[in-house]
PDB file of C-alpha atoms in Angstrom:
ATOM      1  CA  UNK A 762       0.000   0.000   0.000  1.00 78.00           C
ATOM      2  CA  UNK A 763       2.901   2.388   0.509  1.00 84.00           C
ATOM      3  CA  UNK A 764       4.913   1.713  -2.648  1.00 90.00           C
ATOM      4  CA  UNK A 765       7.210   4.649  -3.356  1.00 93.00           C
ATOM      5  CA  UNK A 766       8.235   5.838  -6.826  1.00 95.00           C
ATOM      6  CA  UNK A 767      11.696   4.308  -6.294  1.00 97.00           C
ATOM      7  CA  UNK A 768      10.082   0.953  -5.458  1.00 95.00           C
ATOM      8  CA  UNK A 769       7.973   1.090  -8.592  1.00 97.00           C
ATOM      9  CA  UNK A 770      11.023   2.056 -10.678  1.00 97.00           C
ATOM     10  CA  UNK A 771      12.788  -1.073  -9.391  1.00 97.00           C
ATOM     11  CA  UNK A 772       9.759  -3.165 -10.359  1.00 96.00           C
ATOM     12  CA  UNK A 773       9.853  -1.688 -13.865  1.00 97.00           C
ATOM     13  CA  UNK A 774      13.565  -2.468 -14.083  1.00 97.00           C
ATOM     14  CA  UNK A 775      12.880  -6.123 -13.275  1.00 97.00           C
ATOM     15  CA  UNK A 776      10.018  -6.227 -15.806  1.00 97.00           C
ATOM     16  CA  UNK A 777      12.307  -4.822 -18.499  1.00 97.00           C
ATOM     17  CA  UNK A 778      15.189  -7.185 -17.737  1.00 97.00           C
ATOM     18  CA  UNK A 779      12.978 -10.276 -17.434  1.00 97.00           C
ATOM     19  CA  UNK A 780      10.729  -9.273 -20.355  1.00 96.00           C
ATOM     20  CA  UNK A 781       7.649 -10.722 -18.679  1.00 95.00           C
ATOM     21  CA  UNK A 782       4.955 -11.487 -21.255  1.00 93.00           C
ATOM     22  CA  UNK A 783       2.174 -11.499 -18.660  1.00 91.00           C
ATOM     23  CA  UNK A 784       1.840  -9.605 -15.411  1.00 93.00           C
ATOM     24  CA  UNK A 785      -0.981 -10.137 -12.954  1.00 93.00           C
ATOM     25  CA  UNK A 786      -1.030  -6.788 -11.168  1.00 92.00           C
ATOM     26  CA  UNK A 787      -3.768  -4.963  -9.335  1.00 88.00           C
ATOM     27  CA  UNK A 788      -4.024  -2.002  -6.949  1.00 87.00           C
ATOM     28  CA  UNK A 789      -3.862  -2.650  -3.224  1.00 82.00           C
ATOM     29  CA  UNK A 790      -7.263  -3.277  -1.703  1.00 81.00           C
ATOM     30  CA  UNK A 791      -7.583  -3.186   2.076  1.00 81.00           C
ATOM     31  CA  UNK A 792      -9.513  -6.091   3.557  1.00 85.00           C
ATOM     32  CA  UNK A 793     -11.482  -5.256   6.707  1.00 88.00           C
ATOM     33  CA  UNK A 794     -10.035  -6.732   9.858  1.00 88.00           C
ATOM     34  CA  UNK A 795      -6.496  -7.119   8.476  1.00 85.00           C
ATOM     35  CA  UNK A 796      -3.414  -5.247   9.647  1.00 82.00           C
ATOM     36  CA  UNK A 797      -3.048  -3.689   6.200  1.00 79.00           C
ATOM     37  CA  UNK A 798      -6.525  -2.153   6.492  1.00 81.00           C
ATOM     38  CA  UNK A 799      -5.148   0.034   9.291  1.00 81.00           C
ATOM     39  CA  UNK A 800      -2.303   1.392   7.109  1.00 78.00           C
ATOM     40  CA  UNK A 801      -4.143   4.513   6.052  1.00 75.00           C
ATOM     41  CA  UNK A 802      -1.264   7.022   5.984  1.00 77.00           C
ATOM     42  CA  UNK A 803       0.956   4.796   3.825  1.00 77.00           C
ATOM     43  CA  UNK A 804      -1.541   4.296   1.008  1.00 84.00           C
ATOM     44  CA  UNK A 805      -0.810   5.849  -2.329  1.00 89.00           C
ATOM     45  CA  UNK A 806      -3.688   7.554  -4.154  1.00 90.00           C
ATOM     46  CA  UNK A 807      -5.923   5.239  -6.180  1.00 88.00           C
ATOM     47  CA  UNK A 808      -5.165   7.069  -9.433  1.00 94.00           C
ATOM     48  CA  UNK A 809      -1.416   6.485  -8.903  1.00 95.00           C
ATOM     49  CA  UNK A 810      -2.002   2.781  -8.270  1.00 93.00           C
ATOM     50  CA  UNK A 811      -4.192   2.473 -11.376  1.00 94.00           C
ATOM     51  CA  UNK A 812      -1.587   4.278 -13.492  1.00 96.00           C
ATOM     52  CA  UNK A 813       1.141   1.928 -12.272  1.00 96.00           C
ATOM     53  CA  UNK A 814      -0.956  -1.150 -13.072  1.00 96.00           C
ATOM     54  CA  UNK A 815      -1.601   0.223 -16.582  1.00 96.00           C
ATOM     55  CA  UNK A 816       2.124   0.825 -17.078  1.00 97.00           C
ATOM     56  CA  UNK A 817       2.932  -2.746 -16.006  1.00 97.00           C
ATOM     57  CA  UNK A 818       0.244  -4.192 -18.271  1.00 95.00           C
ATOM     58  CA  UNK A 819       1.440  -2.093 -21.216  1.00 96.00           C
ATOM     59  CA  UNK A 820       5.038  -3.215 -20.712  1.00 96.00           C
ATOM     60  CA  UNK A 821       4.003  -6.867 -20.544  1.00 95.00           C
ATOM     61  CA  UNK A 822       1.848  -6.456 -23.664  1.00 95.00           C
ATOM     62  CA  UNK A 823       4.836  -5.060 -25.558  1.00 96.00           C
ATOM     63  CA  UNK A 824       7.091  -7.905 -24.410  1.00 96.00           C
ATOM     64  CA  UNK A 825       4.372 -10.429 -25.265  1.00 96.00           C
ATOM     65  CA  UNK A 826       3.988  -9.033 -28.780  1.00 97.00           C
ATOM     66  CA  UNK A 827       7.753  -9.096 -29.376  1.00 97.00           C
ATOM     67  CA  UNK A 828       8.083 -12.650 -28.025  1.00 97.00           C
ATOM     68  CA  UNK A 829       5.089 -14.049 -29.926  1.00 97.00           C
ATOM     69  CA  UNK A 830       6.293 -12.374 -33.134  1.00 97.00           C
ATOM     70  CA  UNK A 831       9.364 -14.617 -33.118  1.00 97.00           C
ATOM     71  CA  UNK A 832       7.038 -17.587 -33.769  1.00 98.00           C
ATOM     72  CA  UNK A 833       5.509 -16.317 -37.036  1.00 98.00           C
ATOM     73  CA  UNK A 834       6.100 -18.963 -39.716  1.00 97.00           C
ATOM     74  CA  UNK A 835       6.922 -21.641 -37.143  1.00 97.00           C
ATOM     75  CA  UNK A 836       4.876 -24.569 -35.938  1.00 97.00           C
ATOM     76  CA  UNK A 837       3.785 -24.778 -32.316  1.00 97.00           C
ATOM     77  CA  UNK A 838       2.054 -27.507 -30.391  1.00 97.00           C
ATOM     78  CA  UNK A 839      -0.935 -26.339 -28.383  1.00 96.00           C
ATOM     79  CA  UNK A 840      -3.422 -27.793 -25.966  1.00 94.00           C
ATOM     80  CA  UNK A 841      -6.886 -26.773 -27.185  1.00 93.00           C
ATOM     81  CA  UNK A 842      -8.734 -25.239 -24.257  1.00 90.00           C
ATOM     82  CA  UNK A 843     -11.857 -23.945 -25.842  1.00 73.00           C
ATOM     83  CA  UNK A 844     -14.089 -24.625 -28.800  1.00 67.00           C
ATOM     84  CA  UNK A 845     -17.288 -22.719 -29.334  1.00 62.00           C
ATOM     85  CA  UNK A 846     -20.556 -24.239 -30.509  1.00 60.00           C
ATOM     86  CA  UNK A 847     -21.564 -21.311 -32.684  1.00 60.00           C
ATOM     87  CA  UNK A 848     -18.329 -20.793 -34.602  1.00 64.00           C
ATOM     88  CA  UNK A 849     -15.271 -22.625 -35.777  1.00 81.00           C
ATOM     89  CA  UNK A 850     -12.973 -20.399 -33.696  1.00 86.00           C
ATOM     90  CA  UNK A 851     -10.863 -22.361 -31.242  1.00 90.00           C
ATOM     91  CA  UNK A 852      -8.267 -21.409 -28.705  1.00 88.00           C
ATOM     92  CA  UNK A 853      -5.302 -23.170 -27.155  1.00 93.00           C
ATOM     93  CA  UNK A 854      -2.053 -22.427 -25.329  1.00 93.00           C
ATOM     94  CA  UNK A 855       1.519 -23.153 -26.263  1.00 95.00           C
ATOM     95  CA  UNK A 856       4.088 -24.538 -23.804  1.00 94.00           C
ATOM     96  CA  UNK A 857       5.158 -20.875 -23.362  1.00 92.00           C
ATOM     97  CA  UNK A 858       1.602 -20.169 -22.178  1.00 90.00           C
ATOM     98  CA  UNK A 859       0.573 -17.728 -24.877  1.00 93.00           C
ATOM     99  CA  UNK A 860      -2.775 -18.350 -26.570  1.00 92.00           C
ATOM    100  CA  UNK A 861      -3.207 -19.109 -30.262  1.00 95.00           C
ATOM    101  CA  UNK A 862      -6.548 -18.850 -32.047  1.00 93.00           C
ATOM    102  CA  UNK A 863      -7.431 -20.971 -35.076  1.00 93.00           C
ATOM    103  CA  UNK A 864     -10.454 -22.108 -37.032  1.00 90.00           C
ATOM    104  CA  UNK A 865     -11.477 -25.707 -37.523  1.00 87.00           C
ATOM    105  CA  UNK A 866     -14.832 -27.277 -38.349  1.00 84.00           C
ATOM    106  CA  UNK A 867     -14.699 -29.874 -35.547  1.00 82.00           C
ATOM    107  CA  UNK A 868     -14.567 -29.057 -31.836  1.00 81.00           C
ATOM    108  CA  UNK A 869     -11.160 -29.992 -30.469  1.00 87.00           C
ATOM    109  CA  UNK A 870     -11.289 -28.917 -26.803  1.00 87.00           C
ATOM    110  CA  UNK A 871      -9.064 -31.153 -24.672  1.00 90.00           C
ATOM    111  CA  UNK A 872      -6.931 -32.290 -27.600  1.00 92.00           C
ATOM    112  CA  UNK A 873      -3.444 -31.356 -28.717  1.00 94.00           C
ATOM    113  CA  UNK A 874      -2.884 -29.764 -32.092  1.00 94.00           C
ATOM    114  CA  UNK A 875       0.025 -28.637 -34.242  1.00 97.00           C
ATOM    115  CA  UNK A 876      -0.426 -25.132 -35.644  1.00 97.00           C
ATOM    116  CA  UNK A 877       1.504 -22.909 -38.009  1.00 98.00           C
ATOM    117  CA  UNK A 878       1.645 -19.404 -36.518  1.00 98.00           C
ATOM    118  CA  UNK A 879       0.545 -17.033 -39.259  1.00 97.00           C
ATOM    119  CA  UNK A 880      -0.088 -13.685 -37.618  1.00 97.00           C
ATOM    120  CA  UNK A 881       0.552 -11.848 -34.378  1.00 97.00           C
ATOM    121  CA  UNK A 882      -1.306  -8.734 -33.246  1.00 93.00           C
ATOM    122  CA  UNK A 883      -1.060  -6.937 -29.930  1.00 89.00           C
ATOM    123  CA  UNK A 884      -3.654  -9.292 -28.517  1.00 83.00           C
ATOM    124  CA  UNK A 885      -4.339 -12.395 -30.577  1.00 87.00           C
ATOM    125  CA  UNK A 886      -1.903 -14.820 -32.129  1.00 95.00           C
ATOM    126  CA  UNK A 887      -3.441 -16.646 -35.064  1.00 96.00           C
ATOM    127  CA  UNK A 888      -2.502 -19.948 -36.628  1.00 96.00           C
ATOM    128  CA  UNK A 889      -3.742 -22.688 -38.918  1.00 95.00           C
ATOM    129  CA  UNK A 890      -3.958 -26.370 -38.195  1.00 94.00           C
ATOM    130  CA  UNK A 891      -1.149 -28.356 -39.780  1.00 93.00           C
TER     131      UNK A 891
END
């Protein structure tokens, strides 16, 4: 709750050196009855916390895009996590834990599949079944 600018700068340094492709960050939220709920003077303003979370998410998104882009034109093995009833769009994750979307006429949830990565955008990675 009392993260200083220097502390956040160190966090950003680690994010840049490690090139995290996903960061699960959220502003501090005091839970009633906990010791941290009594730390009222140390809390940073909510808008500062939200800005820092956005910065972390933006950095991770940039690292994710750069990392996933190295796979364009390569095959990847995925575990298909989701198939939808109303469309052929399916979704699975690589061993590096980034999702790849692809179309196929049969539902494949729970199966493994080999995909050729064709395109990477800031959010989705798209492939075709090999």
